[in-house]
mmCIF file of C-alpha atoms in Angstrom:
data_model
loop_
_atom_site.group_PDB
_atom_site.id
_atom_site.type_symbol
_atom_site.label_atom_id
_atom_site.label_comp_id
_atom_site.label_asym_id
_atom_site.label_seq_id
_atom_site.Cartn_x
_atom_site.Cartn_y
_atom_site.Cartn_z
ATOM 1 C CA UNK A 131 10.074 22.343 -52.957
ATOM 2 C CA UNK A 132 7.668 19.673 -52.587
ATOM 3 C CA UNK A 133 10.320 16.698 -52.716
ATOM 4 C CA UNK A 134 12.287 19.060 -49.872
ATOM 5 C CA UNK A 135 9.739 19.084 -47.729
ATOM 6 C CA UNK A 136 9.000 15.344 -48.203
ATOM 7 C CA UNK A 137 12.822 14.621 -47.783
ATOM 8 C CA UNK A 138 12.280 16.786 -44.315
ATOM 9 C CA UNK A 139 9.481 14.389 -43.474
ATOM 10 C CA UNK A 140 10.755 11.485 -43.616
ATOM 11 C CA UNK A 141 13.885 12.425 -41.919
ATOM 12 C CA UNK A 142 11.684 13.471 -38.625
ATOM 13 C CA UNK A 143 9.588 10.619 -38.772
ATOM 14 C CA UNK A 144 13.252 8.473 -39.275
ATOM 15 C CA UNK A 145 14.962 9.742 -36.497
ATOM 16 C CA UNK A 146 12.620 8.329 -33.420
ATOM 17 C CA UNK A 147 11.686 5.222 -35.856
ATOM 18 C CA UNK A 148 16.153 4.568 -35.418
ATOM 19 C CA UNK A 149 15.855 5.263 -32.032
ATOM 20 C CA UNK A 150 12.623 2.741 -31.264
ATOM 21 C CA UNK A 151 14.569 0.169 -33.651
ATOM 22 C CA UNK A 152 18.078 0.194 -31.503
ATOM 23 C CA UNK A 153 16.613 1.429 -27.980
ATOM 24 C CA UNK A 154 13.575 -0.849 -27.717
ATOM 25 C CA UNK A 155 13.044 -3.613 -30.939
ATOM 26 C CA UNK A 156 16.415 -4.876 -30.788
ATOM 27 C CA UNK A 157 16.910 -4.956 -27.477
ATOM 28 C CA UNK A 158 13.522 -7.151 -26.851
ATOM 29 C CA UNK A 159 14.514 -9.274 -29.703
ATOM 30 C CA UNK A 160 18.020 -10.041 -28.365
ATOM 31 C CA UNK A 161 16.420 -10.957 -25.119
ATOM 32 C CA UNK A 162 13.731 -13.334 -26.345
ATOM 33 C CA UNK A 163 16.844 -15.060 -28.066
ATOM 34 C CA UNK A 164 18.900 -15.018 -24.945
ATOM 35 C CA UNK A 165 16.051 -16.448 -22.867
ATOM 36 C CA UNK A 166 16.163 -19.265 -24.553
ATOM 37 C CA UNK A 167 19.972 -19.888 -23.830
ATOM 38 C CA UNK A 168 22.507 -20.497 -20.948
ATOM 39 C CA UNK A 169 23.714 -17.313 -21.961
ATOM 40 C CA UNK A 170 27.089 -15.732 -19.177
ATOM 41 C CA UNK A 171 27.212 -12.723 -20.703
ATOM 42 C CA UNK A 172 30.824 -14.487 -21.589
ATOM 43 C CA UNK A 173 30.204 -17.365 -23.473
ATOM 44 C CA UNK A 174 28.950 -17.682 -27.205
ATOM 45 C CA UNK A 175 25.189 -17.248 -27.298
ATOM 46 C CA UNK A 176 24.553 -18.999 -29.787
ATOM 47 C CA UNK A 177 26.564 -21.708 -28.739
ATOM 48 C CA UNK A 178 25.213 -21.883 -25.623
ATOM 49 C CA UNK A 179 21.057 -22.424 -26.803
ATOM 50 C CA UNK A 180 19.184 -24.501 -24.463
ATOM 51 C CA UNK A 181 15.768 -24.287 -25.658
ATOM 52 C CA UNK A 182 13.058 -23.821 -23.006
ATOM 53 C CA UNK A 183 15.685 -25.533 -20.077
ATOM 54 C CA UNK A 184 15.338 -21.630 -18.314
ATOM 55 C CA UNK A 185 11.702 -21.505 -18.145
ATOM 56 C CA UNK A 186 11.240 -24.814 -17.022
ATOM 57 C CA UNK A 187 14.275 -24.161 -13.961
ATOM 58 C CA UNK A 188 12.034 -21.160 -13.659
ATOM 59 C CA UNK A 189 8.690 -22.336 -12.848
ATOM 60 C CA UNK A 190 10.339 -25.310 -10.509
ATOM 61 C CA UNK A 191 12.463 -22.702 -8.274
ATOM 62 C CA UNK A 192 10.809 -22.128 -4.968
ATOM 63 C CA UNK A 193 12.739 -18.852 -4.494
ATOM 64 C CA UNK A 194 10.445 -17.079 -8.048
ATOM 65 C CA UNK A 195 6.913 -18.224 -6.663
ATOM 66 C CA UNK A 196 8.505 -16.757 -3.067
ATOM 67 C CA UNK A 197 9.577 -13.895 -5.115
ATOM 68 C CA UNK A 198 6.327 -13.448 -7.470
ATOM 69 C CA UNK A 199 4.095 -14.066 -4.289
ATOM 70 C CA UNK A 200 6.216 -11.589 -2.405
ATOM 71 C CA UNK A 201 5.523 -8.803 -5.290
ATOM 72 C CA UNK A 202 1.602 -9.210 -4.944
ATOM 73 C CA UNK A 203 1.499 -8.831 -1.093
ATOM 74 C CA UNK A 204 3.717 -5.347 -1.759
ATOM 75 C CA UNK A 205 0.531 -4.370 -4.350
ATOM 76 C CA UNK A 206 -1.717 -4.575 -0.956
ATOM 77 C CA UNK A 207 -0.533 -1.353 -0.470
ATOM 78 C CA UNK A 208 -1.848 0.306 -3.732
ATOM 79 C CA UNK A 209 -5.486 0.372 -2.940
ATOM 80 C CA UNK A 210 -4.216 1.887 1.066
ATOM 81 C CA UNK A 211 -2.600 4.268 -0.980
ATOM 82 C CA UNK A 212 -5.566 5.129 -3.257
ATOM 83 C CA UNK A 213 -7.786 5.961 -0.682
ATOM 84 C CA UNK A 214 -5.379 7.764 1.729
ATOM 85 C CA UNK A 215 -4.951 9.666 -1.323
ATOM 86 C CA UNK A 216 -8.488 10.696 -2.285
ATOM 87 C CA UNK A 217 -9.119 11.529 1.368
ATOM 88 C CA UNK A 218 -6.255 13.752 1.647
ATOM 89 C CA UNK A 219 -7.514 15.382 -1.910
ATOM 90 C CA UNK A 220 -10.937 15.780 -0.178
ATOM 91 C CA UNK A 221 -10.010 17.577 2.774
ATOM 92 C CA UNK A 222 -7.404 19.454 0.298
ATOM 93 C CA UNK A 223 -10.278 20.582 -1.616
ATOM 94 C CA UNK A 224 -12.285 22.216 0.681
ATOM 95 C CA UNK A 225 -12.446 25.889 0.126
ATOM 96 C CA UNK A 226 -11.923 26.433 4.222
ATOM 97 C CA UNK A 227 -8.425 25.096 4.547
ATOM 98 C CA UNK A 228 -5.348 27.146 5.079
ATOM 99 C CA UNK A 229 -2.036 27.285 3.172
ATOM 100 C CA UNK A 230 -3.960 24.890 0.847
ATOM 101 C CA UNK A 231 -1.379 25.688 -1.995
ATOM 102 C CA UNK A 232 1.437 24.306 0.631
ATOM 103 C CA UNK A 233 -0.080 20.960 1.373
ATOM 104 C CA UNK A 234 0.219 19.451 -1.765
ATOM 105 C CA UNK A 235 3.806 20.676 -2.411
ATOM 106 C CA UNK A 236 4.886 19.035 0.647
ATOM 107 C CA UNK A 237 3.177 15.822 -0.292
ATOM 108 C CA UNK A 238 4.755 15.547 -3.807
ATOM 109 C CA UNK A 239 8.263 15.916 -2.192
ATOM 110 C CA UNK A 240 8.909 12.276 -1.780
ATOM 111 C CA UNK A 241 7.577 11.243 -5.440
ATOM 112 C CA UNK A 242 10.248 13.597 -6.841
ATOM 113 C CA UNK A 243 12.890 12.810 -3.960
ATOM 114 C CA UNK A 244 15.729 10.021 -5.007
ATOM 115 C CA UNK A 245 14.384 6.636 -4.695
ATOM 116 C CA UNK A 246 17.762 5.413 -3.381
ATOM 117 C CA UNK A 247 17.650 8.686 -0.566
ATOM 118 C CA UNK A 248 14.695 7.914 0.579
ATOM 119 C CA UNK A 249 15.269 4.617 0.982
ATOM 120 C CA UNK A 250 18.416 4.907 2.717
ATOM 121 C CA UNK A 251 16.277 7.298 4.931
ATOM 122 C CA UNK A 252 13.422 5.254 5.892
ATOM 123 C CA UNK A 253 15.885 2.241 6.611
ATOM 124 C CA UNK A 254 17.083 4.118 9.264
ATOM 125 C CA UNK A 255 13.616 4.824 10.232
ATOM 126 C CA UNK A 256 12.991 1.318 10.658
ATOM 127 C CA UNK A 257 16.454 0.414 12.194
ATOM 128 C CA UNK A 258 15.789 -2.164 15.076
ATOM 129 C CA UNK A 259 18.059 -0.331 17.393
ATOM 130 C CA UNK A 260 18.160 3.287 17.036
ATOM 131 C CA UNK A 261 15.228 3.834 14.192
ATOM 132 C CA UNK A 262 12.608 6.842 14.729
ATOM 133 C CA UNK A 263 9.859 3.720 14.829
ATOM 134 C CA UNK A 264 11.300 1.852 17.878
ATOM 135 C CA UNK A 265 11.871 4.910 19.890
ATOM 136 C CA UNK A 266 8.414 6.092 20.028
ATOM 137 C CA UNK A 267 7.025 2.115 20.406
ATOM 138 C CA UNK A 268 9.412 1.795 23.598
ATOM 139 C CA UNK A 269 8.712 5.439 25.043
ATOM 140 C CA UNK A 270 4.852 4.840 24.634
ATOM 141 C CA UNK A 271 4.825 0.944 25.579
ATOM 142 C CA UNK A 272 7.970 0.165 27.238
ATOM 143 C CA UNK A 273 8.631 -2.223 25.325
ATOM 144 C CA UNK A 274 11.017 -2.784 22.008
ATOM 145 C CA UNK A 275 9.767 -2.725 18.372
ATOM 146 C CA UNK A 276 9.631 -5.317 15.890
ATOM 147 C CA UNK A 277 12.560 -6.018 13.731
ATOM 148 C CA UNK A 278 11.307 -3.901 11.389
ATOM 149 C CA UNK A 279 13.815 -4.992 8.529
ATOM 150 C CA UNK A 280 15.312 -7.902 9.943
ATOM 151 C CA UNK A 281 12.175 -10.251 10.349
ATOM 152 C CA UNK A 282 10.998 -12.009 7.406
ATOM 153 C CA UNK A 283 7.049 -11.020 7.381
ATOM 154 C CA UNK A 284 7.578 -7.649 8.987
ATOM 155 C CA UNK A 285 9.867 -6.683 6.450
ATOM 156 C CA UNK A 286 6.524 -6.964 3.983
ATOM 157 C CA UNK A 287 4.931 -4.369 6.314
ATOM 158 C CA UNK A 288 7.849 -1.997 6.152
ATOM 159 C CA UNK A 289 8.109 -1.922 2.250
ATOM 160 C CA UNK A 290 4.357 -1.357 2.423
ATOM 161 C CA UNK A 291 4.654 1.458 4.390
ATOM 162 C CA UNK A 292 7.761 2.654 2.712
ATOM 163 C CA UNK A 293 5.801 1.977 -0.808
ATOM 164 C CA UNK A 294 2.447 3.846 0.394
ATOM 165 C CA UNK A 295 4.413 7.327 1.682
ATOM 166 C CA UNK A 296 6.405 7.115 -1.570
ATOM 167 C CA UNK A 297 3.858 7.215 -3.919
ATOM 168 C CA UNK A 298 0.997 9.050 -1.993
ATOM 169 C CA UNK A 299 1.646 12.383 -3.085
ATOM 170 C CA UNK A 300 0.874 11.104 -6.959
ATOM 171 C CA UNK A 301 -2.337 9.793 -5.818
ATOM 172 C CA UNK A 302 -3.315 13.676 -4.172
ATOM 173 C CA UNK A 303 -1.929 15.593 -6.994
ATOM 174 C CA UNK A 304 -4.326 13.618 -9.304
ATOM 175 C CA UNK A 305 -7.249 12.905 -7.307
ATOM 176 C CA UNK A 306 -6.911 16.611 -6.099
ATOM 177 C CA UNK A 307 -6.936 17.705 -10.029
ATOM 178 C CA UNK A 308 -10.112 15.542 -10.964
ATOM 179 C CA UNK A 309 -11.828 16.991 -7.993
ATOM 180 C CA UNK A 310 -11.380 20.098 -9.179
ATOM 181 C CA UNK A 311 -13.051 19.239 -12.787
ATOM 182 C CA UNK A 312 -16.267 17.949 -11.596
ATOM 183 C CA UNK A 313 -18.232 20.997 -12.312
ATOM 184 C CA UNK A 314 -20.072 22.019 -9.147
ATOM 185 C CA UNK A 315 -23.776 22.536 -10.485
ATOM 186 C CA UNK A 316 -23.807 18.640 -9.784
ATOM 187 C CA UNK A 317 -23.350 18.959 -6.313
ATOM 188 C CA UNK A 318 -25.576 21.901 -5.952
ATOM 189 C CA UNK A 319 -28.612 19.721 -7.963
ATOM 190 C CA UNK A 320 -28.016 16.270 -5.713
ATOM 191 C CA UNK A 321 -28.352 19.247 -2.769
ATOM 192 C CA UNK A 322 -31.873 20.399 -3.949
ATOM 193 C CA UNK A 323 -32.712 16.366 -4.741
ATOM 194 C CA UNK A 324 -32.273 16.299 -0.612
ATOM 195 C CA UNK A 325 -28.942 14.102 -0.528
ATOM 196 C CA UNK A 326 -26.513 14.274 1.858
ATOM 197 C CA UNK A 327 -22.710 14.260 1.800
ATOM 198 C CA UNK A 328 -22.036 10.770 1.457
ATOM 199 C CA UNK A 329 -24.620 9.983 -1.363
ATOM 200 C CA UNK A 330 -23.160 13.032 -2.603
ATOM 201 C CA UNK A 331 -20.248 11.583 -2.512
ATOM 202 C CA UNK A 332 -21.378 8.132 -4.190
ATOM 203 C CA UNK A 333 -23.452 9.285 -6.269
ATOM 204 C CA UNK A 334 -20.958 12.184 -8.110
ATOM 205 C CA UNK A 335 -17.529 12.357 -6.747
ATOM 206 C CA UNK A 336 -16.820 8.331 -7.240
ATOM 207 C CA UNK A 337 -18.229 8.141 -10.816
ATOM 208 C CA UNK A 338 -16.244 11.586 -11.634
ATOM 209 C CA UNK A 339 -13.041 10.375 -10.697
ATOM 210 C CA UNK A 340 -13.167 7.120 -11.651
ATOM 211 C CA UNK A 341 -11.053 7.653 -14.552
ATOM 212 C CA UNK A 342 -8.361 9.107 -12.131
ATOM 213 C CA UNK A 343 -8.793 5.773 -9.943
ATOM 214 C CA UNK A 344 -8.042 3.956 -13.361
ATOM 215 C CA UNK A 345 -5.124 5.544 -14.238
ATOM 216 C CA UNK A 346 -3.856 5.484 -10.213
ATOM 217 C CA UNK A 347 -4.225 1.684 -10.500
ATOM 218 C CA UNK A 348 -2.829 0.791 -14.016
ATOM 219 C CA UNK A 349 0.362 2.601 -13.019
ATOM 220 C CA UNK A 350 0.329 1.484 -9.406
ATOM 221 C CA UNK A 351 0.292 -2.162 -10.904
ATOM 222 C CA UNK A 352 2.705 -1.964 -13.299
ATOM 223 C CA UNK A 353 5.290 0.059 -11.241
ATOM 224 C CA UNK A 354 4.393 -2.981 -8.629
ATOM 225 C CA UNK A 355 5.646 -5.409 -10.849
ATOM 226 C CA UNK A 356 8.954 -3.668 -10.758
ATOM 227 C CA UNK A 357 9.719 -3.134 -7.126
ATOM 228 C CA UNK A 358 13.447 -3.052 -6.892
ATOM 229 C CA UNK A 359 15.272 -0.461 -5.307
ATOM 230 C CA UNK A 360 14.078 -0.519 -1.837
ATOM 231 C CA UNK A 361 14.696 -4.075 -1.689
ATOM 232 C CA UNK A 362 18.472 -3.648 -2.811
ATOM 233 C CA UNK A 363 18.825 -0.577 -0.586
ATOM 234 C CA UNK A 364 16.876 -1.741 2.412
ATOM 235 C CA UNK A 365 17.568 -4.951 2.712
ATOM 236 C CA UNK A 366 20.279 -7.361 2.095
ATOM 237 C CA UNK A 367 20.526 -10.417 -0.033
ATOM 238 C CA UNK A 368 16.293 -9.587 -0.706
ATOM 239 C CA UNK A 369 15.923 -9.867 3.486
ATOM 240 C CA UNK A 370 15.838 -12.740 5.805
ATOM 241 C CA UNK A 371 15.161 -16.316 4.227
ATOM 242 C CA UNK A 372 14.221 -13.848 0.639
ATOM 243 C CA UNK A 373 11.423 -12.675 2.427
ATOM 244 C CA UNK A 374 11.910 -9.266 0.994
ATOM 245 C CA UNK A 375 12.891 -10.117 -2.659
ATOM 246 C CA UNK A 376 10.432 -9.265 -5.812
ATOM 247 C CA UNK A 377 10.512 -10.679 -9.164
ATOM 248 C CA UNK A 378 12.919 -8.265 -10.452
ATOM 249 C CA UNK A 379 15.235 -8.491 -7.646
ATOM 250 C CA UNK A 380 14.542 -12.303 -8.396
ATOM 251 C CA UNK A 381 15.862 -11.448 -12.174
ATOM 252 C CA UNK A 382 19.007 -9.168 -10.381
ATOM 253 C CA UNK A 383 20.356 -12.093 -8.357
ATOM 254 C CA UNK A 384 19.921 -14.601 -11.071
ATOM 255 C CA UNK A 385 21.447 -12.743 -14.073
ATOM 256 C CA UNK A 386 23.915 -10.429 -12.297
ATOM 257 C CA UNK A 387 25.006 -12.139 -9.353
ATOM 258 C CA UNK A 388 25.115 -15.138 -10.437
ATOM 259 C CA UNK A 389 26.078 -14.497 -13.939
ATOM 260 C CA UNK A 390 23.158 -16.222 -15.355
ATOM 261 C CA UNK A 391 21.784 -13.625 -18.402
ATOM 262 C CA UNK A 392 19.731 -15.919 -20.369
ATOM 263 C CA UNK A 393 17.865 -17.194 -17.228
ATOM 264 C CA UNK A 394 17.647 -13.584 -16.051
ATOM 265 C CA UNK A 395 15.876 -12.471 -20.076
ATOM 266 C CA UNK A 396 13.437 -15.088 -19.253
ATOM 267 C CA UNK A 397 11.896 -14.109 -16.187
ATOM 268 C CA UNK A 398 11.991 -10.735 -17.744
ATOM 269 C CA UNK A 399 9.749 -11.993 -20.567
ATOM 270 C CA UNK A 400 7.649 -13.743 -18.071
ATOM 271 C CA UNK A 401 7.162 -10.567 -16.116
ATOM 272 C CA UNK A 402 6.602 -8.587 -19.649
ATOM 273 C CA UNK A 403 3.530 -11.229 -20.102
ATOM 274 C CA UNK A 404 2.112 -11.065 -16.743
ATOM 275 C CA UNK A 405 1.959 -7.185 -16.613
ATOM 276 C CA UNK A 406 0.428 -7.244 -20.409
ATOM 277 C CA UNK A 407 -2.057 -9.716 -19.241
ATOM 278 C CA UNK A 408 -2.991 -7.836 -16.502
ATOM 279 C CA UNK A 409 -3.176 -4.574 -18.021
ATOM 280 C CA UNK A 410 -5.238 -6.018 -20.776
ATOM 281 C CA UNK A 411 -7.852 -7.403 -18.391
ATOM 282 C CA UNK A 412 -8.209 -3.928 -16.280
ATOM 283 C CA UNK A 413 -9.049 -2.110 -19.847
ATOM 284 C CA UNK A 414 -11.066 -5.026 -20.795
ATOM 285 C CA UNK A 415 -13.125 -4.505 -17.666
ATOM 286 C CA UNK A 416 -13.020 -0.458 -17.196
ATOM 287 C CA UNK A 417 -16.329 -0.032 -18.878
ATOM 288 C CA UNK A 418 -17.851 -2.087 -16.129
ATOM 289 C CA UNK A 419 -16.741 1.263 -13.442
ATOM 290 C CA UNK A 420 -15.192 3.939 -15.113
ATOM 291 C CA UNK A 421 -17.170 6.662 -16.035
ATOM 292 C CA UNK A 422 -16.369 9.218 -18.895
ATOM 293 C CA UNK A 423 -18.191 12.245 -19.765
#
């Protein structure tokens, strides 16, 4: 009975172990391989090993530091988002507002609405002619709107825009939640110290929730990093003179339009590096602000 139950055991623990080693190891492997290669996709790969000749076409292409520099303008928009987010799960919090169960509903619609909807939706939105945008800028001014879409720095502001309502109601539903946990004897001793709402506020809710910021921002970064959709959807051919394209529409174009897989395994490797660097040096540093109970 013993051996069955061992037998049982190492069957569970097999069954994800197989599915790491063919969904995730292999995969990785096959790609640092390919990066090093002119790999088509058609062609031999072995055959067709080129040693670091991708990385080094990499780092001299103008259009990946466009494309990497274009990605860290987008993340501009996390910390908007993380404070539109905390003050919406402030005002949510008070114990005065109405249909208070509603409001956050409503704001976690977009997070769980298609990616490619809503981007097809906010495109029209920003649409130079007829969009929602432009029609209240030229009843209110007179004038015409910006090329929302169509000019190559505005098109920044309209992803960050786009990127900020997508992902605000994450930001609410979690700040709202750790609001909720800070146990409200704190408050009601800072009250009797003689402070006020905002060192209140500074002194307590910040501290509290700082683990919630930390989490907000990891994700927020790393999703960042991977900006993709809206540009396909939004714009075309990553917007005027690539002014739209991130580093993983950068990787798109390289190994799937133009056919170039190898080249297109090492940016993703390069990207891979960057976002464990990054990562690594926010949890290196989250002792120096995050507070935990």
């Amino acid at each position: 009975m013993a051996k069955h139950e061992e037998r049982m055991a190492w069957l569970f623990i097999a069954s994800p172990f197989i599915g790491f080693l063919l969904f995730m190891a292999y995969p990785i492997g096959f790609a640092i391989v390919a990066s090093f290669s002119k790999w088509t996709g058609i062609n031999s790969l072995i055959k067709s090993m080129a040693g670091f000749a991708n990385y080094l076409d990499i780092f001299t292409d103008p259009k990946f530091w466009k494309s990497m520099g274009t990605t860290i303008i987008y993340m501009i928009g996390i910390p908007i988002g993380m404070a539109l987010g905390l003050l919406i799960a402030l005002g949510l919090n008070s114990p005065n507002i109405p249909l208070k169960r509603l409001f956050p509903t409503m704001y976690y619609v977009p997070v769980v609405s298609s990616l490619v909807a809503v981007s097809i939706l906010w495109s029209w939105v920003f649409n130079y002619d007829y969009g929602l945008f432009n029609t209240i800028i030229k009843f209110l001014t007179g004038k015409h709107g910006p090329n929302w879409l169509g000019d190559e720095h505005m098109v920044k502001v309209s992803m960050i825009i786009f990127m900020v309502w997508k992902g605000l109601g994450t930001s609410v539903i979690l700040y709202l939640a750790g609001l909720k946990n800070i146990p409200k004897t704190y408050y009601e001793a800072v009250k009797i110290d003689g402070a006020n709402a905002f060192q209140s506020f500074r002194a307590i809710t910040l501290p509290l929730i700082s683990p919630v910021s930390f989490y907000i921002m990891i994700t927020s970064l790393i999703g960042g990093f991977q900006v993709f959709v809206e540009v396909q959807v939004m714009t075309t051919n990553g917007g005027t003179n690539y002014g739209a394209a991130t580093i993983v529409y950068y990787l798109y174009d390289k190994a799937f339009k133009n056919q170039q897989l190898g080249y297109g395994c090492a940016v993703a490797l390069i990207l891979a590096v960057i976002i464990f660097i990054i990562t690594g040096i926010n949890f290196k540093g989250q002792d120096k602000w995050v507070v935990t109970e």
